[in-house]
Amino acid sequence: MTPTGQRPAWDDYFMDIANLVARRSTCLRRAVGAVLVKEHRVLSTGYNGAPAKIRHCAEVGCLRESMNIESGQRHELCRGIHAEQNAIIQAAYHGVAIRGASLYCTNLPCAICTKMLINAGLTEICYQEGYADELSAALLEEAGIRLRQVKGGS
């Protein structure tokens, strides 16, 4: 029990973790955290930043920012990996099956991450804030993956 006797609801608990994970982000534009969960257990986490052994944007600057590229556009020019991608990669790296899991993410995944999450077999996406990518929600609906906005969390 907490000192107040209140335990957070599961959605709040996992979204709080996603917000904490986002604090590790090295992106200069947006800090995003992702948590893969199954049966109330954390399987994997990820935040957005450059791949291992590659300098982060916080060190070398943001190419997309210097080119005035709008949010949600030209992802291929970013040296970073999205939080959702890193969560999937970490699970694979450590041999953790994520089929049937839910994703808690501080932001609605972009269309690229959404396609990866669909193929990874996720059943639900819980997000805190929207994202400038309308295709994502349409793909999730077509794939039959539940999409919920969760206002809780830090």
PDB file of C-alpha atoms in Angstrom:
ATOM      1  CA  MET A   1       0.000   0.000   0.000  1.00  0.00           C
ATOM      2  CA  THR A   2       1.120   3.540  -0.641  1.00  0.00           C
ATOM      3  CA  PRO A   3       1.213   5.977   2.292  1.00  0.00           C
ATOM      4  CA  THR A   4      -2.206   7.279   1.207  1.00  0.00           C
ATOM      5  CA  GLY A   5      -3.617   3.771   0.900  1.00  0.00           C
ATOM      6  CA  GLN A   6      -4.259   4.259  -2.837  1.00  0.00           C
ATOM      7  CA  ARG A   7      -2.827   1.925  -5.443  1.00  0.00           C
ATOM      8  CA  PRO A   8      -2.714   3.204  -9.014  1.00  0.00           C
ATOM      9  CA  ALA A   9      -4.963   1.550 -11.584  1.00  0.00           C
ATOM     10  CA  TRP A  10      -3.094  -0.684 -14.052  1.00  0.00           C
ATOM     11  CA  ASP A  11      -3.418   1.872 -16.872  1.00  0.00           C
ATOM     12  CA  ASP A  12      -1.967   4.612 -14.665  1.00  0.00           C
ATOM     13  CA  TYR A  13       0.801   2.320 -13.426  1.00  0.00           C
ATOM     14  CA  PHE A  14       1.979   1.332 -16.901  1.00  0.00           C
ATOM     15  CA  MET A  15       1.599   4.847 -18.308  1.00  0.00           C
ATOM     16  CA  ASP A  16       3.656   6.171 -15.372  1.00  0.00           C
ATOM     17  CA  ILE A  17       6.367   3.674 -16.339  1.00  0.00           C
ATOM     18  CA  ALA A  18       6.164   4.827 -19.988  1.00  0.00           C
ATOM     19  CA  ASN A  19       6.621   8.425 -18.853  1.00  0.00           C
ATOM     20  CA  LEU A  20       9.619   7.458 -16.728  1.00  0.00           C
ATOM     21  CA  VAL A  21      11.158   5.540 -19.647  1.00  0.00           C
ATOM     22  CA  ALA A  22      10.639   8.619 -21.872  1.00  0.00           C
ATOM     23  CA  ARG A  23      12.983  10.553 -19.600  1.00  0.00           C
ATOM     24  CA  ARG A  24      15.864   8.466 -21.062  1.00  0.00           C
ATOM     25  CA  SER A  25      15.150   9.837 -24.551  1.00  0.00           C
ATOM     26  CA  THR A  26      17.933  11.693 -26.332  1.00  0.00           C
ATOM     27  CA  CYS A  27      15.682  13.150 -29.028  1.00  0.00           C
ATOM     28  CA  LEU A  28      15.736  16.933 -29.195  1.00  0.00           C
ATOM     29  CA  ARG A  29      12.178  17.173 -30.538  1.00  0.00           C
ATOM     30  CA  ARG A  30      10.062  14.756 -28.509  1.00  0.00           C
ATOM     31  CA  ALA A  31      10.696  12.377 -25.616  1.00  0.00           C
ATOM     32  CA  VAL A  32       8.711   9.153 -26.060  1.00  0.00           C
ATOM     33  CA  GLY A  33       8.547   6.106 -23.822  1.00  0.00           C
ATOM     34  CA  ALA A  34       7.025   2.695 -24.583  1.00  0.00           C
ATOM     35  CA  VAL A  35       6.240  -0.312 -22.398  1.00  0.00           C
ATOM     36  CA  LEU A  36       5.183  -3.741 -23.676  1.00  0.00           C
ATOM     37  CA  VAL A  37       2.926  -5.487 -21.169  1.00  0.00           C
ATOM     38  CA  LYS A  38       1.244  -8.885 -20.967  1.00  0.00           C
ATOM     39  CA  GLU A  39      -0.882 -10.200 -18.117  1.00  0.00           C
ATOM     40  CA  HIS A  40       0.047  -7.188 -15.968  1.00  0.00           C
ATOM     41  CA  ARG A  41       3.786  -7.863 -16.393  1.00  0.00           C
ATOM     42  CA  VAL A  42       6.334  -5.612 -18.080  1.00  0.00           C
ATOM     43  CA  LEU A  43       7.987  -7.467 -20.975  1.00  0.00           C
ATOM     44  CA  SER A  44      10.134  -4.721 -22.449  1.00  0.00           C
ATOM     45  CA  THR A  45      10.618  -0.962 -22.545  1.00  0.00           C
ATOM     46  CA  GLY A  46      11.985   1.451 -25.111  1.00  0.00           C
ATOM     47  CA  TYR A  47      12.642   5.139 -25.615  1.00  0.00           C
ATOM     48  CA  ASN A  48      13.525   7.116 -28.704  1.00  0.00           C
ATOM     49  CA  GLY A  49      17.191   7.679 -29.428  1.00  0.00           C
ATOM     50  CA  ALA A  50      20.086   6.679 -31.657  1.00  0.00           C
ATOM     51  CA  PRO A  51      21.130   3.023 -31.989  1.00  0.00           C
ATOM     52  CA  ALA A  52      23.773   1.629 -29.631  1.00  0.00           C
ATOM     53  CA  LYS A  53      27.308   2.882 -30.414  1.00  0.00           C
ATOM     54  CA  ILE A  54      25.902   5.803 -32.462  1.00  0.00           C
ATOM     55  CA  ARG A  55      26.111   9.361 -31.142  1.00  0.00           C
ATOM     56  CA  HIS A  56      22.787  10.796 -30.017  1.00  0.00           C
ATOM     57  CA  CYS A  57      21.112  13.881 -31.439  1.00  0.00           C
ATOM     58  CA  ALA A  58      21.676  15.545 -28.068  1.00  0.00           C
ATOM     59  CA  GLU A  59      25.405  15.337 -28.958  1.00  0.00           C
ATOM     60  CA  VAL A  60      25.416  16.055 -32.710  1.00  0.00           C
ATOM     61  CA  GLY A  61      22.184  17.954 -33.327  1.00  0.00           C
ATOM     62  CA  CYS A  62      19.010  17.071 -35.188  1.00  0.00           C
ATOM     63  CA  LEU A  63      19.154  16.900 -38.984  1.00  0.00           C
ATOM     64  CA  ARG A  64      15.354  17.064 -39.299  1.00  0.00           C
ATOM     65  CA  GLU A  65      15.266  20.164 -37.099  1.00  0.00           C
ATOM     66  CA  SER A  66      18.011  21.900 -39.106  1.00  0.00           C
ATOM     67  CA  MET A  67      16.068  21.133 -42.312  1.00  0.00           C
ATOM     68  CA  ASN A  68      12.768  22.405 -40.804  1.00  0.00           C
ATOM     69  CA  ILE A  69      11.031  19.072 -41.405  1.00  0.00           C
ATOM     70  CA  GLU A  70       7.599  18.852 -39.792  1.00  0.00           C
ATOM     71  CA  SER A  71       6.813  16.345 -37.071  1.00  0.00           C
ATOM     72  CA  GLY A  72       5.721  12.992 -38.516  1.00  0.00           C
ATOM     73  CA  GLN A  73       7.499  13.573 -41.842  1.00  0.00           C
ATOM     74  CA  ARG A  74      10.675  12.093 -43.375  1.00  0.00           C
ATOM     75  CA  HIS A  75      11.459   9.625 -40.580  1.00  0.00           C
ATOM     76  CA  GLU A  76      14.257   8.154 -42.699  1.00  0.00           C
ATOM     77  CA  LEU A  77      16.363  11.274 -42.067  1.00  0.00           C
ATOM     78  CA  CYS A  78      16.344  10.761 -38.306  1.00  0.00           C
ATOM     79  CA  ARG A  79      19.325   9.022 -36.695  1.00  0.00           C
ATOM     80  CA  GLY A  80      17.092   7.833 -33.869  1.00  0.00           C
ATOM     81  CA  ILE A  81      14.890   4.788 -33.411  1.00  0.00           C
ATOM     82  CA  HIS A  82      11.355   5.219 -32.120  1.00  0.00           C
ATOM     83  CA  ALA A  83      10.481   4.076 -28.603  1.00  0.00           C
ATOM     84  CA  GLU A  84       8.089   1.408 -29.908  1.00  0.00           C
ATOM     85  CA  GLN A  85      10.772   0.017 -32.210  1.00  0.00           C
ATOM     86  CA  ASN A  86      13.272  -0.089 -29.355  1.00  0.00           C
ATOM     87  CA  ALA A  87      10.763  -1.936 -27.145  1.00  0.00           C
ATOM     88  CA  ILE A  88      10.269  -4.567 -29.875  1.00  0.00           C
ATOM     89  CA  ILE A  89      14.034  -4.811 -30.465  1.00  0.00           C
ATOM     90  CA  GLN A  90      14.790  -5.205 -26.751  1.00  0.00           C
ATOM     91  CA  ALA A  91      12.224  -7.983 -26.437  1.00  0.00           C
ATOM     92  CA  ALA A  92      13.715  -9.790 -29.452  1.00  0.00           C
ATOM     93  CA  TYR A  93      17.283  -9.244 -28.215  1.00  0.00           C
ATOM     94  CA  HIS A  94      16.443 -10.919 -24.920  1.00  0.00           C
ATOM     95  CA  GLY A  95      14.191 -13.637 -26.383  1.00  0.00           C
ATOM     96  CA  VAL A  96      10.938 -12.323 -24.925  1.00  0.00           C
ATOM     97  CA  ALA A  97       7.783 -13.209 -26.884  1.00  0.00           C
ATOM     98  CA  ILE A  98       5.437 -10.230 -27.243  1.00  0.00           C
ATOM     99  CA  ARG A  99       2.566 -11.771 -29.236  1.00  0.00           C
ATOM    100  CA  GLY A 100      -0.684 -10.948 -27.437  1.00  0.00           C
ATOM    101  CA  ALA A 101       0.868  -8.039 -25.516  1.00  0.00           C
ATOM    102  CA  SER A 102      -0.352  -4.485 -25.054  1.00  0.00           C
ATOM    103  CA  LEU A 103       1.715  -1.376 -25.684  1.00  0.00           C
ATOM    104  CA  TYR A 104       1.617   1.610 -23.341  1.00  0.00           C
ATOM    105  CA  CYS A 105       3.187   4.583 -25.063  1.00  0.00           C
ATOM    106  CA  THR A 106       3.379   8.276 -24.301  1.00  0.00           C
ATOM    107  CA  ASN A 107       2.423   8.989 -27.938  1.00  0.00           C
ATOM    108  CA  LEU A 108       0.245   7.323 -30.544  1.00  0.00           C
ATOM    109  CA  PRO A 109       2.654   5.291 -32.699  1.00  0.00           C
ATOM    110  CA  CYS A 110       3.447   6.524 -36.204  1.00  0.00           C
ATOM    111  CA  ALA A 111       2.382   4.423 -39.204  1.00  0.00           C
ATOM    112  CA  ILE A 112       5.817   2.767 -39.475  1.00  0.00           C
ATOM    113  CA  CYS A 113       5.778   1.642 -35.831  1.00  0.00           C
ATOM    114  CA  THR A 114       2.117   0.680 -36.146  1.00  0.00           C
ATOM    115  CA  LYS A 115       2.903  -1.730 -38.972  1.00  0.00           C
ATOM    116  CA  MET A 116       5.652  -3.307 -36.868  1.00  0.00           C
ATOM    117  CA  LEU A 117       3.327  -3.611 -33.858  1.00  0.00           C
ATOM    118  CA  ILE A 118       0.638  -5.236 -36.013  1.00  0.00           C
ATOM    119  CA  ASN A 119       3.100  -7.835 -37.324  1.00  0.00           C
ATOM    120  CA  ALA A 120       4.481  -8.428 -33.811  1.00  0.00           C
ATOM    121  CA  GLY A 121       1.004  -9.621 -32.786  1.00  0.00           C
ATOM    122  CA  LEU A 122       0.035  -6.926 -30.308  1.00  0.00           C
ATOM    123  CA  THR A 123      -3.612  -6.820 -29.304  1.00  0.00           C
ATOM    124  CA  GLU A 124      -3.914  -3.337 -27.810  1.00  0.00           C
ATOM    125  CA  ILE A 125      -2.269   0.089 -28.031  1.00  0.00           C
ATOM    126  CA  CYS A 126      -2.717   2.491 -25.111  1.00  0.00           C
ATOM    127  CA  TYR A 127      -1.377   5.984 -25.696  1.00  0.00           C
ATOM    128  CA  GLN A 128      -1.342   9.238 -23.783  1.00  0.00           C
ATOM    129  CA  GLU A 129      -1.134  11.871 -26.533  1.00  0.00           C
ATOM    130  CA  GLY A 130      -1.913  11.968 -30.237  1.00  0.00           C
ATOM    131  CA  TYR A 131       0.611  12.069 -33.064  1.00  0.00           C
ATOM    132  CA  ALA A 132       0.583  13.750 -36.467  1.00  0.00           C
ATOM    133  CA  ASP A 133      -0.093  10.515 -38.362  1.00  0.00           C
ATOM    134  CA  GLU A 134      -3.732   9.706 -39.177  1.00  0.00           C
ATOM    135  CA  LEU A 135      -2.821   6.494 -41.013  1.00  0.00           C
ATOM    136  CA  SER A 136      -1.814   4.822 -37.751  1.00  0.00           C
ATOM    137  CA  ALA A 137      -5.327   4.707 -36.266  1.00  0.00           C
ATOM    138  CA  ALA A 138      -6.779   3.500 -39.580  1.00  0.00           C
ATOM    139  CA  LEU A 139      -4.245   0.646 -39.806  1.00  0.00           C
ATOM    140  CA  LEU A 140      -4.943  -0.426 -36.223  1.00  0.00           C
ATOM    141  CA  GLU A 141      -8.692  -0.419 -36.834  1.00  0.00           C
ATOM    142  CA  GLU A 142      -8.307  -2.497 -39.988  1.00  0.00           C
ATOM    143  CA  ALA A 143      -6.041  -4.967 -38.152  1.00  0.00           C
ATOM    144  CA  GLY A 144      -8.551  -5.274 -35.307  1.00  0.00           C
ATOM    145  CA  ILE A 145      -6.158  -3.951 -32.673  1.00  0.00           C
ATOM    146  CA  ARG A 146      -7.802  -2.097 -29.817  1.00  0.00           C
ATOM    147  CA  LEU A 147      -6.718   1.561 -29.530  1.00  0.00           C
ATOM    148  CA  ARG A 148      -7.275   3.476 -26.295  1.00  0.00           C
ATOM    149  CA  GLN A 149      -6.217   6.881 -25.128  1.00  0.00           C
ATOM    150  CA  VAL A 150      -5.158   6.742 -21.476  1.00  0.00           C
ATOM    151  CA  LYS A 151      -5.045  10.123 -19.807  1.00  0.00           C
ATOM    152  CA  GLY A 152      -3.431   8.789 -16.638  1.00  0.00           C
ATOM    153  CA  GLY A 153       0.243   8.740 -15.902  1.00  0.00           C
ATOM    154  CA  SER A 154       2.677  11.466 -14.942  1.00  0.00           C
TER     155      SER A 154
END
